[in-house]
């Protein structure tokens, strides 16, 4: 499983860093400490990025729902 950020090319380098960390579940405080900026700057960068528009997509490898397997092995979809 991995995250993909679509539209990231619209963002500045610092906005990309903040978005990647924020969307990975890090708190504003943790991001600020890691990047050496204030929590207010984290919030500003994140809000700017959201206004520019990007999309986070969760990609799950394989077939976790079991919908592409052999019909004899599972239940019918109907």
mmCIF file of C-alpha atoms in Angstrom:
data_model
loop_
_atom_site.group_PDB
_atom_site.id
_atom_site.type_symbol
_atom_site.label_atom_id
_atom_site.label_comp_id
_atom_site.label_asym_id
_atom_site.label_seq_id
_atom_site.Cartn_x
_atom_site.Cartn_y
_atom_site.Cartn_z
ATOM 1 C CA UNK A 1 0.000 0.000 0.000
ATOM 2 C CA UNK A 2 1.329 3.427 -0.884
ATOM 3 C CA UNK A 3 0.169 7.010 -1.243
ATOM 4 C CA UNK A 4 0.397 8.865 -4.527
ATOM 5 C CA UNK A 5 0.006 12.626 -4.645
ATOM 6 C CA UNK A 6 -1.419 13.748 -7.967
ATOM 7 C CA UNK A 7 -1.022 17.359 -9.028
ATOM 8 C CA UNK A 8 2.130 17.745 -6.954
ATOM 9 C CA UNK A 9 3.834 19.554 -9.834
ATOM 10 C CA UNK A 10 1.649 22.582 -8.984
ATOM 11 C CA UNK A 11 3.235 22.868 -5.536
ATOM 12 C CA UNK A 12 6.445 24.524 -4.378
ATOM 13 C CA UNK A 13 9.194 22.319 -2.932
ATOM 14 C CA UNK A 14 8.295 23.285 0.653
ATOM 15 C CA UNK A 15 4.564 22.757 0.035
ATOM 16 C CA UNK A 16 5.392 19.291 -1.315
ATOM 17 C CA UNK A 17 7.327 18.459 1.834
ATOM 18 C CA UNK A 18 4.501 19.610 4.091
ATOM 19 C CA UNK A 19 1.808 17.826 2.070
ATOM 20 C CA UNK A 20 3.764 14.561 1.945
ATOM 21 C CA UNK A 21 4.302 14.580 5.707
ATOM 22 C CA UNK A 22 0.777 15.770 6.549
ATOM 23 C CA UNK A 23 -0.896 13.196 4.293
ATOM 24 C CA UNK A 24 1.330 10.504 5.826
ATOM 25 C CA UNK A 25 -0.238 11.262 9.194
ATOM 26 C CA UNK A 26 2.329 13.545 10.834
ATOM 27 C CA UNK A 27 1.106 16.336 13.098
ATOM 28 C CA UNK A 28 1.779 19.998 12.376
ATOM 29 C CA UNK A 29 4.058 20.074 15.412
ATOM 30 C CA UNK A 30 6.094 17.099 14.165
ATOM 31 C CA UNK A 31 6.332 18.585 10.658
ATOM 32 C CA UNK A 32 7.472 21.936 12.037
ATOM 33 C CA UNK A 33 10.189 20.296 14.122
ATOM 34 C CA UNK A 34 11.367 18.098 11.259
ATOM 35 C CA UNK A 35 11.547 20.954 8.732
ATOM 36 C CA UNK A 36 12.771 23.606 11.173
ATOM 37 C CA UNK A 37 9.795 25.923 10.640
ATOM 38 C CA UNK A 38 6.941 27.136 12.834
ATOM 39 C CA UNK A 39 3.576 25.397 13.130
ATOM 40 C CA UNK A 40 1.997 28.528 11.665
ATOM 41 C CA UNK A 41 4.188 28.192 8.584
ATOM 42 C CA UNK A 42 3.168 24.538 8.277
ATOM 43 C CA UNK A 43 -0.494 25.587 8.347
ATOM 44 C CA UNK A 44 0.094 28.342 5.778
ATOM 45 C CA UNK A 45 1.964 26.028 3.394
ATOM 46 C CA UNK A 46 -0.653 23.293 3.752
ATOM 47 C CA UNK A 47 -3.525 25.712 3.092
ATOM 48 C CA UNK A 48 -1.753 27.161 0.041
ATOM 49 C CA UNK A 49 -1.207 23.655 -1.313
ATOM 50 C CA UNK A 50 -4.862 22.751 -0.809
ATOM 51 C CA UNK A 51 -5.951 25.867 -2.719
ATOM 52 C CA UNK A 52 -3.679 24.910 -5.627
ATOM 53 C CA UNK A 53 -5.392 21.549 -5.752
ATOM 54 C CA UNK A 54 -3.833 18.146 -5.410
ATOM 55 C CA UNK A 55 -5.259 14.692 -4.907
ATOM 56 C CA UNK A 56 -4.069 11.921 -2.620
ATOM 57 C CA UNK A 57 -4.647 8.421 -3.942
ATOM 58 C CA UNK A 58 -4.176 5.256 -1.886
ATOM 59 C CA UNK A 59 -2.791 2.476 -4.056
ATOM 60 C CA UNK A 60 -3.322 -1.062 -2.785
ATOM 61 C CA UNK A 61 -1.256 -3.664 -4.602
ATOM 62 C CA UNK A 62 -2.743 -7.030 -5.538
ATOM 63 C CA UNK A 63 -6.385 -7.952 -5.078
ATOM 64 C CA UNK A 64 -7.317 -7.249 -1.437
ATOM 65 C CA UNK A 65 -11.046 -7.528 -2.168
ATOM 66 C CA UNK A 66 -10.712 -10.888 -3.889
ATOM 67 C CA UNK A 67 -12.707 -9.768 -6.922
ATOM 68 C CA UNK A 68 -10.386 -10.933 -9.676
ATOM 69 C CA UNK A 69 -9.879 -14.530 -8.571
ATOM 70 C CA UNK A 70 -11.324 -17.765 -9.913
ATOM 71 C CA UNK A 71 -15.145 -17.808 -9.630
ATOM 72 C CA UNK A 72 -15.055 -21.408 -8.333
ATOM 73 C CA UNK A 73 -12.977 -20.373 -5.309
ATOM 74 C CA UNK A 74 -15.184 -17.580 -4.025
ATOM 75 C CA UNK A 75 -18.757 -16.483 -3.849
ATOM 76 C CA UNK A 76 -20.578 -15.256 -6.921
ATOM 77 C CA UNK A 77 -20.744 -11.486 -7.298
ATOM 78 C CA UNK A 78 -24.403 -11.595 -8.347
#
